[in-house]
Coordinates of C-alpha atoms in Angstrom, one line a residue:
Chain A
X20 CA -19.2 -27.3 17.5
X21 CA -22.2 -26.1 19.3
X22 CA -24.9 -28.7 19.0
X23 CA -27.7 -27.8 16.7
X24 CA -31.4 -27.7 17.4
X25 CA -33.1 -31.0 16.4
X26 CA -34.8 -29.6 13.4
X27 CA -31.8 -30.4 11.3
X28 CA -30.4 -33.6 12.8
X29 CA -27.3 -35.4 11.5
X30 CA -28.4 -38.5 9.6
X31 CA -26.6 -41.9 9.3
X32 CA -25.8 -41.0 5.7
X33 CA -22.1 -40.4 5.9
X34 CA -18.8 -40.8 4.1
X35 CA -15.1 -40.7 5.0
X36 CA -12.2 -39.7 2.8
X37 CA -8.6 -38.8 3.4
X38 CA -6.5 -35.8 2.4
X39 CA -2.8 -35.3 2.6
X40 CA -1.8 -31.9 3.9
X41 CA 0.2 -29.9 1.3
X42 CA 3.3 -27.9 2.1
X43 CA 1.7 -24.7 0.8
X44 CA -1.4 -25.2 2.9
X45 CA 0.7 -24.7 6.0
X46 CA 1.6 -21.3 7.4
X47 CA 4.7 -19.8 9.1
X48 CA 3.6 -21.4 12.4
X49 CA 4.1 -24.8 10.6
X50 CA 0.4 -25.7 10.8
X51 CA -2.5 -25.8 8.3
X52 CA -3.7 -22.2 7.8
X53 CA -7.2 -22.1 9.3
X54 CA -8.9 -21.1 6.0
X55 CA -7.7 -24.2 4.3
X56 CA -10.0 -26.4 6.3
X57 CA -12.8 -25.1 4.1
X58 CA -11.1 -26.9 1.3
X59 CA -10.9 -30.1 3.3
X60 CA -14.6 -29.8 4.0
X61 CA -15.2 -29.4 0.3
X62 CA -13.0 -32.5 -0.4
X63 CA -15.1 -34.4 2.0
X64 CA -18.4 -33.1 0.7
X65 CA -17.4 -33.9 -2.9
X66 CA -16.3 -37.4 -2.0
X67 CA -19.7 -37.8 -0.3
X68 CA -21.4 -36.6 -3.4
X69 CA -19.5 -39.1 -5.6
X70 CA -20.3 -41.9 -3.2
X71 CA -23.9 -41.1 -2.7
X72 CA -24.7 -39.8 -6.2
X73 CA -25.3 -36.1 -5.4
X74 CA -22.3 -34.2 -6.8
X75 CA -21.7 -30.6 -7.9
X76 CA -21.3 -31.7 -11.5
X77 CA -24.5 -33.5 -11.8
X78 CA -26.4 -30.6 -10.2
X79 CA -25.0 -28.1 -12.7
X80 CA -26.3 -30.3 -15.5
X81 CA -29.8 -30.2 -14.0
X82 CA -30.1 -26.4 -14.2
X83 CA -29.4 -25.4 -10.7
X84 CA -26.4 -24.7 -8.4
X85 CA -26.2 -25.0 -4.7
X86 CA -24.1 -22.2 -3.3
X87 CA -22.9 -22.3 0.3
X88 CA -24.7 -19.6 2.3
X89 CA -23.3 -20.4 5.7
X90 CA -20.1 -22.0 7.0
X91 CA -19.0 -22.7 10.5
X92 CA -15.6 -24.0 11.5
X93 CA -14.3 -24.9 15.0
X94 CA -10.6 -25.6 15.3
X95 CA -9.4 -27.9 18.0
X96 CA -6.0 -29.2 17.1
X97 CA -3.6 -28.2 14.4
X98 CA -2.7 -30.4 11.4
X99 CA 0.9 -30.3 10.1
X100 CA 2.6 -30.7 6.7
X101 CA 2.5 -34.3 5.6
X102 CA -0.3 -35.3 7.8
X103 CA -2.9 -37.6 6.2
X104 CA -6.2 -36.4 7.7
X105 CA -9.5 -38.2 7.6
X106 CA -12.6 -36.2 6.8
X107 CA -15.9 -37.5 7.9
X108 CA -19.1 -35.9 6.4
X109 CA -22.7 -36.3 7.5
X110 CA -25.8 -35.3 5.7
X111 CA -28.2 -33.4 8.0
X112 CA -31.9 -33.6 7.2
X113 CA -33.8 -30.4 6.9
X114 CA -37.4 -29.8 5.9
X115 CA -36.3 -26.6 4.1
X116 CA -35.0 -26.3 0.6
X117 CA -31.5 -26.6 1.9
X118 CA -28.5 -29.0 2.0
X119 CA -26.8 -29.2 5.3
X120 CA -23.6 -31.1 6.0
X121 CA -21.5 -31.6 9.1
X122 CA -17.8 -32.2 9.0
X123 CA -15.1 -33.7 11.2
X124 CA -11.4 -33.6 10.3
X125 CA -9.3 -36.1 12.2
X126 CA -5.6 -36.0 12.6
X127 CA -3.4 -39.1 11.9
X128 CA -3.8 -40.1 15.6
X129 CA -7.5 -40.1 15.3
X130 CA -8.1 -36.9 17.3
X131 CA -10.5 -34.3 16.2
X132 CA -8.6 -31.4 14.6
X133 CA -11.6 -29.5 13.3
X134 CA -15.4 -29.7 13.0
X135 CA -17.7 -27.7 10.8
X136 CA -21.1 -27.3 9.3
X137 CA -22.2 -25.9 5.9
X138 CA -25.6 -24.8 4.7
X139 CA -26.4 -24.7 0.9
X140 CA -29.4 -23.3 -0.8
X141 CA -30.6 -24.0 -4.3
X142 CA -30.5 -21.4 -7.0
X143 CA -31.6 -21.6 -10.6
X144 CA -29.0 -21.1 -13.3
X145 CA -30.1 -17.5 -13.7
X146 CA -29.3 -16.9 -10.0
X147 CA -32.8 -16.9 -8.5
X148 CA -33.3 -18.7 -5.2
X149 CA -35.3 -21.9 -5.5
X150 CA -38.0 -21.9 -2.7
X151 CA -38.6 -25.6 -3.0
X152 CA -35.9 -28.2 -3.4
X153 CA -35.3 -29.5 -6.9
X154 CA -37.2 -32.7 -7.8
X155 CA -33.8 -34.6 -8.3
X156 CA -32.9 -33.8 -4.7
X157 CA -36.2 -34.9 -3.4
X158 CA -35.8 -38.1 -5.4
X159 CA -32.4 -38.6 -3.9
X160 CA -33.8 -38.1 -0.4
X161 CA -36.5 -40.7 -1.2
X162 CA -33.9 -43.1 -2.4
X163 CA -31.9 -42.6 0.8
X164 CA -35.0 -43.2 2.9
X165 CA -35.3 -39.6 4.2
X166 CA -38.7 -38.9 2.5
X167 CA -41.7 -41.0 2.0
X168 CA -43.7 -41.2 -1.2
Chain B
X14 CA 16.5 -15.1 -15.7
X15 CA 18.4 -16.1 -18.8
X16 CA 18.4 -13.2 -21.2
X17 CA 16.2 -13.7 -24.2
X18 CA 17.1 -13.7 -27.9
X19 CA 16.4 -10.3 -29.5
X20 CA 13.3 -11.5 -31.4
X21 CA 11.1 -10.7 -28.3
X22 CA 12.8 -7.6 -26.7
X23 CA 11.5 -6.0 -23.6
X24 CA 9.8 -2.7 -24.6
X25 CA 9.6 0.5 -22.6
X26 CA 5.9 -0.1 -22.0
X27 CA 6.0 -1.0 -18.3
X28 CA 4.0 -0.7 -15.1
X29 CA 4.7 -1.0 -11.4
X30 CA 2.3 -2.1 -8.7
X31 CA 2.6 -3.3 -5.1
X32 CA 1.3 -6.3 -3.2
X33 CA 1.3 -7.0 0.5
X34 CA 2.3 -10.6 1.3
X35 CA -0.5 -12.5 3.0
X36 CA 0.1 -14.7 6.0
X37 CA -1.4 -17.7 4.2
X38 CA 0.9 -17.2 1.2
X39 CA 3.9 -18.0 3.4
X40 CA 5.0 -21.6 4.1
X41 CA 6.4 -23.3 7.2
X42 CA 9.9 -21.9 6.3
X43 CA 8.3 -18.5 7.0
X44 CA 8.7 -17.3 3.4
X45 CA 6.4 -16.9 0.4
X46 CA 5.8 -20.4 -1.1
X47 CA 7.4 -20.4 -4.5
X48 CA 4.2 -21.0 -6.4
X49 CA 2.6 -17.9 -5.1
X50 CA 4.9 -15.7 -7.1
X51 CA 2.7 -16.7 -10.1
X52 CA -0.1 -14.8 -8.4
X53 CA 2.1 -11.7 -7.9
X54 CA 3.0 -11.8 -11.6
X55 CA -0.7 -11.9 -12.4
X56 CA -1.3 -9.0 -10.0
X57 CA 1.3 -7.1 -11.9
X58 CA 0.1 -8.1 -15.4
X59 CA -3.5 -7.1 -14.5
X60 CA -2.4 -3.8 -13.1
X61 CA -0.5 -3.3 -16.3
X62 CA -3.6 -4.2 -18.3
X63 CA -5.8 -1.7 -16.3
X64 CA -3.1 1.1 -16.8
X65 CA -2.5 0.4 -20.5
X66 CA -6.0 -0.6 -21.5
X67 CA -5.5 -4.3 -22.3
X68 CA -7.1 -6.2 -19.5
X69 CA -8.4 -9.8 -19.2
X70 CA -12.0 -8.5 -18.9
X71 CA -12.0 -6.4 -22.0
X72 CA -10.5 -9.4 -24.0
X73 CA -13.2 -11.8 -22.9
X74 CA -15.8 -9.3 -24.2
X75 CA -14.2 -9.3 -27.6
X76 CA -14.6 -13.0 -28.2
X77 CA -11.2 -14.3 -27.3
X78 CA -9.1 -15.3 -24.3
X79 CA -5.3 -15.3 -23.9
X80 CA -4.3 -18.3 -21.9
X81 CA -0.8 -18.6 -20.6
X82 CA 1.2 -21.3 -22.4
X83 CA 4.6 -20.8 -20.8
X84 CA 5.8 -19.5 -17.5
X85 CA 9.3 -19.1 -16.1
X86 CA 10.2 -18.0 -12.7
X87 CA 13.6 -17.4 -11.1
X88 CA 13.8 -17.1 -7.4
X89 CA 16.6 -15.0 -5.9
X90 CA 15.6 -13.9 -2.4
X91 CA 12.7 -14.8 -0.2
X92 CA 9.8 -12.5 0.6
X93 CA 8.3 -12.7 4.1
X94 CA 4.9 -12.2 5.7
X95 CA 3.9 -8.6 5.8
X96 CA 6.4 -7.5 3.1
X97 CA 5.1 -4.9 0.7
X98 CA 6.7 -6.0 -2.6
X99 CA 6.9 -4.1 -5.8
X100 CA 6.0 -5.8 -9.1
X101 CA 7.5 -4.4 -12.3
X102 CA 6.0 -5.7 -15.6
X103 CA 7.3 -5.1 -19.1
X104 CA 5.6 -5.8 -22.3
X105 CA 7.9 -7.7 -24.7
X106 CA 7.3 -7.2 -28.4
X107 CA 6.9 -10.3 -30.6
X108 CA 6.1 -10.6 -34.3
X109 CA 4.0 -13.7 -33.5
X110 CA 0.4 -13.9 -32.3
X111 CA 1.5 -13.9 -28.7
X112 CA 1.6 -11.6 -25.7
X113 CA 4.9 -11.8 -23.7
X114 CA 5.5 -10.2 -20.4
X115 CA 8.6 -10.0 -18.1
X116 CA 8.3 -9.6 -14.4
X117 CA 10.5 -8.4 -11.5
X118 CA 9.4 -8.7 -7.9
X119 CA 11.3 -6.4 -5.6
X120 CA 11.5 -6.8 -1.8
X121 CA 10.9 -3.8 0.5
X122 CA 14.7 -3.0 0.4
X123 CA 14.6 -2.8 -3.4
X124 CA 16.4 -6.0 -4.0
X125 CA 15.2 -8.4 -6.7
X126 CA 13.3 -11.3 -5.1
X127 CA 12.1 -13.0 -8.2
X128 CA 12.0 -12.5 -12.0
X129 CA 9.8 -14.2 -14.5
X130 CA 8.4 -14.3 -18.0
X131 CA 5.1 -15.4 -19.4
X132 CA 3.9 -16.2 -22.9
X133 CA 0.2 -16.0 -23.8
X134 CA -1.5 -17.0 -27.0
X135 CA -4.9 -16.0 -28.3
X136 CA -7.8 -18.5 -28.5
X137 CA -11.3 -17.9 -29.7
X138 CA -14.1 -18.4 -27.3
X139 CA -14.6 -21.9 -28.7
X140 CA -11.1 -22.8 -27.7
X141 CA -9.4 -22.7 -31.1
X142 CA -6.0 -21.1 -31.4
X143 CA -5.9 -17.8 -33.3
X144 CA -3.0 -17.9 -35.7
X145 CA -3.1 -14.1 -36.1
X146 CA -3.4 -11.6 -33.3
X147 CA -6.9 -10.1 -32.8
X148 CA -7.5 -6.8 -34.5
X149 CA -8.0 -5.1 -31.1
X150 CA -4.5 -6.2 -30.0
X151 CA -3.0 -4.9 -33.2
X152 CA -4.8 -1.6 -32.6
X153 CA -3.4 -1.5 -29.1
X154 CA 0.1 -2.1 -30.5
X155 CA -0.3 0.7 -33.0
X156 CA -1.5 3.0 -30.3
X157 CA 1.5 2.2 -28.2
X158 CA 3.8 2.8 -31.1
X159 CA 4.8 -0.8 -31.6
X160 CA 3.3 -1.2 -35.1
X161 CA 3.1 1.1 -38.0
X162 CA 0.1 1.7 -40.2
Chain C
X7 CA 9.1 -28.1 -23.0
X8 CA 12.3 -27.1 -24.8
X9 CA 14.7 -30.0 -24.5
X10 CA 17.6 -29.5 -22.2
X11 CA 21.3 -29.7 -22.9
X12 CA 22.7 -33.1 -22.1
X13 CA 24.5 -31.9 -19.0
X14 CA 21.4 -32.5 -16.9
X15 CA 19.7 -35.6 -18.5
X16 CA 16.5 -37.1 -17.3
X17 CA 17.3 -40.3 -15.5
X18 CA 15.1 -43.5 -15.3
X19 CA 14.4 -42.7 -11.7
X20 CA 10.8 -41.7 -11.9
X21 CA 7.5 -41.8 -10.0
X22 CA 3.8 -41.4 -10.9
X23 CA 1.0 -40.2 -8.7
X24 CA -2.5 -38.9 -9.2
X25 CA -4.3 -35.7 -8.1
X26 CA -8.0 -34.9 -8.3
X27 CA -8.6 -31.3 -9.5
X28 CA -10.4 -29.3 -6.8
X29 CA -13.3 -26.9 -7.6
X30 CA -11.4 -24.0 -6.2
X31 CA -8.4 -24.7 -8.3
X32 CA -10.4 -23.9 -11.4
X33 CA -10.9 -20.3 -12.6
X34 CA -13.9 -18.5 -14.3
X35 CA -12.9 -20.1 -17.6
X36 CA -13.8 -23.5 -16.0
X37 CA -10.2 -24.8 -16.2
X38 CA -7.3 -25.2 -13.7
X39 CA -5.8 -21.7 -13.1
X40 CA -2.3 -21.9 -14.6
X41 CA -0.5 -21.2 -11.3
X42 CA -2.0 -24.2 -9.7
X43 CA 0.1 -26.6 -11.8
X44 CA 3.0 -25.6 -9.5
X45 CA 1.1 -27.4 -6.7
X46 CA 0.6 -30.5 -8.8
X47 CA 4.3 -30.5 -9.6
X48 CA 5.0 -30.3 -5.8
X49 CA 2.5 -33.1 -5.2
X50 CA 4.4 -35.2 -7.8
X51 CA 7.8 -34.3 -6.4
X52 CA 6.8 -35.1 -2.8
X53 CA 5.3 -38.4 -3.8
X54 CA 8.6 -39.1 -5.6
X55 CA 10.4 -38.1 -2.4
X56 CA 8.3 -40.5 -0.3
X57 CA 8.8 -43.3 -2.8
X58 CA 12.5 -42.9 -3.3
X59 CA 13.5 -41.7 0.2
X60 CA 14.4 -38.1 -0.4
X61 CA 11.6 -36.0 1.0
X62 CA 11.4 -32.4 2.2
X63 CA 10.8 -33.5 5.8
X64 CA 13.9 -35.7 6.1
X65 CA 16.0 -32.9 4.5
X66 CA 14.9 -30.4 7.1
X67 CA 16.0 -32.8 9.8
X68 CA 19.4 -33.0 8.4
X69 CA 20.2 -29.3 8.7
X70 CA 19.5 -28.0 5.2
X71 CA 16.7 -27.0 3.0
X72 CA 16.4 -27.2 -0.8
X73 CA 14.5 -24.1 -2.1
X74 CA 13.4 -23.9 -5.6
X75 CA 15.4 -21.4 -7.6
X76 CA 13.9 -21.9 -11.0
X77 CA 10.6 -23.2 -12.3
X78 CA 9.4 -23.6 -15.9
X79 CA 5.9 -24.6 -16.9
X80 CA 4.5 -25.3 -20.4
X81 CA 0.8 -25.5 -20.7
X82 CA -0.7 -27.6 -23.5
X83 CA -4.2 -28.6 -22.6
X84 CA -6.5 -27.5 -19.9
X85 CA -7.5 -29.7 -16.9
X86 CA -11.1 -29.3 -15.6
X87 CA -12.8 -29.6 -12.3
X88 CA -13.1 -33.2 -11.2
X89 CA -10.4 -34.5 -13.6
X90 CA -8.1 -37.1 -12.0
X91 CA -4.7 -36.2 -13.5
X92 CA -1.5 -38.2 -13.5
X93 CA 1.7 -36.6 -12.5
X94 CA 4.9 -38.1 -13.8
X95 CA 8.2 -36.9 -12.2
X96 CA 11.8 -37.7 -13.3
X97 CA 15.0 -37.0 -11.5
X98 CA 17.5 -35.3 -13.7
X99 CA 21.2 -35.8 -13.0
X100 CA 23.4 -32.8 -12.6
X101 CA 27.1 -32.6 -11.6
X102 CA 26.3 -29.4 -9.7
X103 CA 25.0 -29.1 -6.1
X104 CA 21.4 -29.0 -7.4
X105 CA 18.3 -31.1 -7.6
X106 CA 16.5 -31.0 -10.9
X107 CA 13.2 -32.6 -11.7
X108 CA 11.1 -32.7 -14.8
X109 CA 7.3 -33.0 -14.7
X110 CA 4.5 -34.2 -16.9
X111 CA 0.8 -33.8 -16.0
X112 CA -1.5 -36.0 -18.0
X113 CA -5.2 -35.5 -18.4
X114 CA -7.7 -38.4 -17.8
X115 CA -7.4 -39.3 -21.5
X116 CA -3.7 -39.7 -21.2
X117 CA -2.9 -36.5 -23.1
X118 CA -0.2 -34.2 -21.9
X119 CA -1.8 -31.2 -20.2
X120 CA 1.4 -29.6 -18.9
X121 CA 5.1 -30.2 -18.6
X122 CA 7.6 -28.5 -16.3
X123 CA 11.1 -28.4 -14.8
X124 CA 12.3 -27.2 -11.4
X125 CA 15.8 -26.5 -10.1
X126 CA 16.6 -26.7 -6.4
X127 CA 19.7 -25.7 -4.6
X128 CA 20.8 -26.6 -1.1
X129 CA 21.0 -24.1 1.7
X130 CA 22.1 -24.6 5.3
X131 CA 19.5 -23.9 8.0
X132 CA 21.0 -20.4 8.5
X133 CA 20.2 -19.6 4.8
X134 CA 23.7 -19.8 3.3
X135 CA 24.0 -21.6 -0.1
X136 CA 25.8 -25.0 0.1
X137 CA 28.4 -25.1 -2.7
X138 CA 28.6 -28.9 -2.5
X139 CA 25.7 -31.3 -2.2
X140 CA 25.0 -32.6 1.3
X141 CA 26.5 -36.0 2.0
X142 CA 23.1 -37.5 2.5
X143 CA 22.1 -36.5 -1.1
X144 CA 25.4 -38.0 -2.4
X145 CA 24.6 -41.2 -0.5
X146 CA 21.2 -41.3 -2.1
X147 CA 22.7 -40.8 -5.5
X148 CA 25.1 -43.6 -4.9
X149 CA 22.3 -45.9 -3.8
X150 CA 20.3 -45.0 -6.9
X151 CA 23.3 -45.9 -9.1
X152 CA 24.0 -42.3 -10.2
X153 CA 27.4 -42.0 -8.5
X154 CA 30.3 -44.4 -8.1
X155 CA 32.2 -44.9 -5.0
Chain D
X7 CA -25.3 -13.4 10.6
X8 CA -27.3 -14.4 13.7
X9 CA -27.0 -11.6 16.3
X10 CA -24.8 -12.5 19.2
X11 CA -25.7 -12.5 22.9
X12 CA -24.8 -9.2 24.5
X13 CA -21.8 -10.7 26.4
X14 CA -19.5 -10.0 23.4
X15 CA -20.9 -6.8 21.9
X16 CA -19.4 -5.2 18.8
X17 CA -17.5 -2.1 19.9
X18 CA -16.9 1.2 18.0
X19 CA -13.3 0.1 17.4
X20 CA -13.4 -0.6 13.7
X21 CA -11.4 -0.3 10.5
X22 CA -12.1 -0.5 6.8
X23 CA -9.8 -1.7 4.0
X24 CA -10.3 -2.7 0.4
X25 CA -9.3 -5.8 -1.5
X26 CA -9.3 -6.4 -5.3
X27 CA -10.7 -9.8 -6.2
X28 CA -8.1 -11.9 -8.0
X29 CA -8.8 -14.0 -11.0
X30 CA -7.7 -17.2 -9.3
X31 CA -9.9 -16.5 -6.3
X32 CA -13.0 -17.0 -8.6
X33 CA -14.4 -20.4 -9.4
X34 CA -16.0 -21.9 -12.5
X35 CA -19.2 -20.2 -11.6
X36 CA -17.4 -16.9 -12.1
X37 CA -17.7 -15.8 -8.5
X38 CA -15.3 -15.8 -5.5
X39 CA -15.0 -19.3 -4.1
X40 CA -16.7 -19.3 -0.7
X41 CA -13.5 -20.3 1.2
X42 CA -11.6 -17.3 -0.1
X43 CA -13.7 -14.9 2.1
X44 CA -11.7 -16.2 5.0
X45 CA -8.7 -14.6 3.4
X46 CA -10.6 -11.3 3.0
X47 CA -11.5 -11.5 6.7
X48 CA -7.8 -11.9 7.4
X49 CA -6.9 -9.0 5.2
X50 CA -9.4 -6.9 7.1
X51 CA -8.2 -8.1 10.5
X52 CA -4.6 -7.5 9.7
X53 CA -5.3 -4.0 8.4
X54 CA -7.2 -3.4 11.7
X55 CA -4.2 -4.7 13.6
X56 CA -1.8 -2.3 11.7
X57 CA -4.2 0.6 12.3
X58 CA -4.8 -0.1 15.9
X59 CA -1.5 -1.5 16.9
X60 CA -2.4 -5.1 17.6
X61 CA -0.9 -7.1 14.7
X62 CA 0.1 -10.7 14.4
X63 CA 3.7 -9.8 14.1
X64 CA 3.9 -7.8 17.3
X65 CA 2.1 -10.6 19.1
X66 CA 4.6 -13.3 18.0
X67 CA 7.4 -11.1 19.3
X68 CA 5.8 -11.1 22.7
X69 CA 5.9 -14.8 23.2
X70 CA 2.3 -15.8 22.3
X71 CA 0.2 -16.5 19.3
X72 CA -3.5 -16.1 18.8
X73 CA -4.9 -18.9 16.7
X74 CA -8.4 -18.8 15.4
X75 CA -10.6 -21.4 17.1
X76 CA -13.9 -20.5 15.5
X77 CA -15.0 -19.0 12.3
X78 CA -18.4 -18.2 10.9
X79 CA -19.2 -16.9 7.5
X80 CA -22.6 -16.0 6.0
X81 CA -22.7 -15.5 2.2
X82 CA -25.3 -13.1 0.9
X83 CA -24.2 -11.9 -2.6
X84 CA -21.4 -13.1 -4.8
X85 CA -18.3 -11.0 -5.6
X86 CA -16.8 -11.3 -9.1
X87 CA -13.4 -11.1 -10.6
X88 CA -12.1 -7.5 -10.6
X89 CA -14.4 -6.3 -7.9
X90 CA -12.9 -4.0 -5.4
X91 CA -14.6 -5.0 -2.1
X92 CA -14.6 -3.1 1.2
X93 CA -13.9 -5.1 4.3
X94 CA -15.2 -3.6 7.6
X95 CA -13.9 -5.1 10.8
X96 CA -15.2 -4.6 14.4
X97 CA -13.5 -5.6 17.6
X98 CA -16.0 -7.3 19.9
X99 CA -15.4 -7.0 23.6
X100 CA -15.3 -10.2 25.7
X101 CA -14.5 -10.6 29.4
X102 CA -12.8 -13.9 28.5
X103 CA -9.2 -14.4 27.3
X104 CA -10.3 -14.2 23.7
X105 CA -10.1 -11.8 20.7
X106 CA -13.4 -11.6 18.8
X107 CA -13.9 -9.8 15.5
X108 CA -16.9 -9.3 13.3
X109 CA -16.6 -8.8 9.5
X110 CA -18.6 -7.3 6.7
X111 CA -17.5 -7.6 3.1
X112 CA -19.3 -5.0 0.8
X113 CA -19.4 -5.3 -2.9
X114 CA -18.6 -2.3 -5.2
X115 CA -22.2 -1.2 -5.0
X116 CA -22.1 -1.0 -1.2
X117 CA -24.3 -4.1 -0.7
X118 CA -23.3 -6.7 1.9
X119 CA -21.7 -9.7 0.2
X120 CA -20.7 -11.6 3.2
X121 CA -20.5 -11.3 7.0
X122 CA -18.5 -13.2 9.5
X123 CA -17.1 -13.6 13.0
X124 CA -13.9 -15.1 14.3
X125 CA -12.8 -16.1 17.8
X126 CA -9.1 -16.3 18.7
X127 CA -7.6 -17.6 21.9
X128 CA -4.1 -16.9 23.2
X129 CA -1.5 -19.7 23.3
X130 CA 2.1 -19.5 24.6
X131 CA 4.9 -20.1 22.1
X132 CA 5.0 -23.7 23.4
X133 CA 1.4 -24.2 22.4
X134 CA -0.3 -24.1 25.8
X135 CA -3.5 -22.2 26.1
X136 CA -3.3 -18.9 28.1
X137 CA -6.1 -18.8 30.6
X138 CA -5.7 -15.1 31.1
X139 CA -5.2 -12.5 28.4
X140 CA -1.6 -11.4 27.9
X141 CA -0.7 -8.1 29.7
X142 CA 0.0 -6.4 26.3
X143 CA -3.5 -7.2 25.2
X144 CA -5.0 -5.8 28.5
X145 CA -2.8 -2.7 28.0
X146 CA -4.2 -2.3 24.5
X147 CA -7.8 -2.7 25.8
X148 CA -7.1 0.0 28.5
X149 CA -5.6 2.3 25.8
X150 CA -8.7 1.8 23.7
X151 CA -11.0 2.6 26.7
X152 CA -12.3 -0.9 27.0
X153 CA -10.9 -1.6 30.5
X154 CA -10.5 0.6 33.5
X155 CA -7.4 0.9 35.6

């Protein structure tokens, strides 16, 4: 993955989870179909959310959603049926009203199969874009040491 | 597919549609993964609904949903990536508060790849089972000549 | 699920695994889309295969495959996003050259969400149907106490 | 989508196709799950390939594959169940041994729902990266007026 400008640096807030590659996630070439890595990223991001207290579910309860507005994915090595892959997720800090994550999917030998990056914005339940981050998210950032005050 | 008892006979109300097999719907054996036929059945049932005026969407507007409670699928020949398959759907008449469809997926050579049968019940928006069919559905059956009165 | 005739009885050879419901496996009604239970059945069957030494992978190495020729699925209660479901799988004994499994998917409260049954036959790598079960499968049945000799 | 540097400009070689949004492609928010746009891109790219004579299938016959090594996706508006979306695909010219496509998914009102960009490289059947583009691809570029000679 192309390295980002320093305005949205990867933080030390991270989480790892594993996923077992399903038979139906592999294509006629015998490898994981490229679009399925988006699922693995989501598996990683949700596990991160459960670990660090910032999950989809809790957000919907608080009157907003956080749709993904940009996704990037770089494929380096294929995963195969039955592989148990490790998904590493990092929270990237941004001054904007955004949530940014970076991803790394490792094959069973510990080699990088795929990296990625997602950008989420905040929208109110009605669908309008939130121009400032929700208070709960700011609280979370304070708790994680990413914001003062 | 095992033939059904005559209490839920296949009617002459039918519809055909086509679907092109996607690359990611095929598995490492190079053929459509068995679970993906459920999608093709749904493609066929929805095309039937659009043709005959009994779609998912219109049902949700009328305060009820019609979840699938039973699905059967018999696989006879594989479909491959790039195949354009034909999906034939028949409405099966039942005296009960149910919607029953039978399916036939044909390969490009006109051979039967897969047959199936689904059973749907009616539930109110709150989730409770409707013990009698919704009036709109009975109206539809009258219009199609399946009910008198 | 309708109970089967006794010629293919459920054995005591069973396995349980769990699966976490993904966000993208749920539909606009907020529940697992019915076709996705076929994946959970496969998750269960593969975990069974790893536990009891009869997996897809090892079969492909031995020159045959075991495609699913029939699938039945009965839906009783919905699963929702984030649910951790339990999948119970039983091997059903058949005198024919078939592998038959029964499935039970339990919701987090231990209620039955869905049951199912799959029938697999054996085909040689070239695609021809095997009229007798492969020796490796008979060996496995002997090891599990399902065959004498 | 961020505009690209001029070394890989969008050409006038383009194709449009349509896709009907499936029920199971929508998530509990009632909109297409973000990862499913990768499928729509593939639908568009394959329709492009059939139209312009450069499909997956024909490539595999010629001893190489063209795996996707990078994918970008920018989400602007949601698609909903039942929408018939239009997928526009452009071939982008690159001096490197790569195939680059840009995508635009339009909602039924003609507004941009999503844009994207994919990069494919060429690998030989054995898996090794091809450092020069296959002759068939160069022939195709000549035929399309993108290469002299």
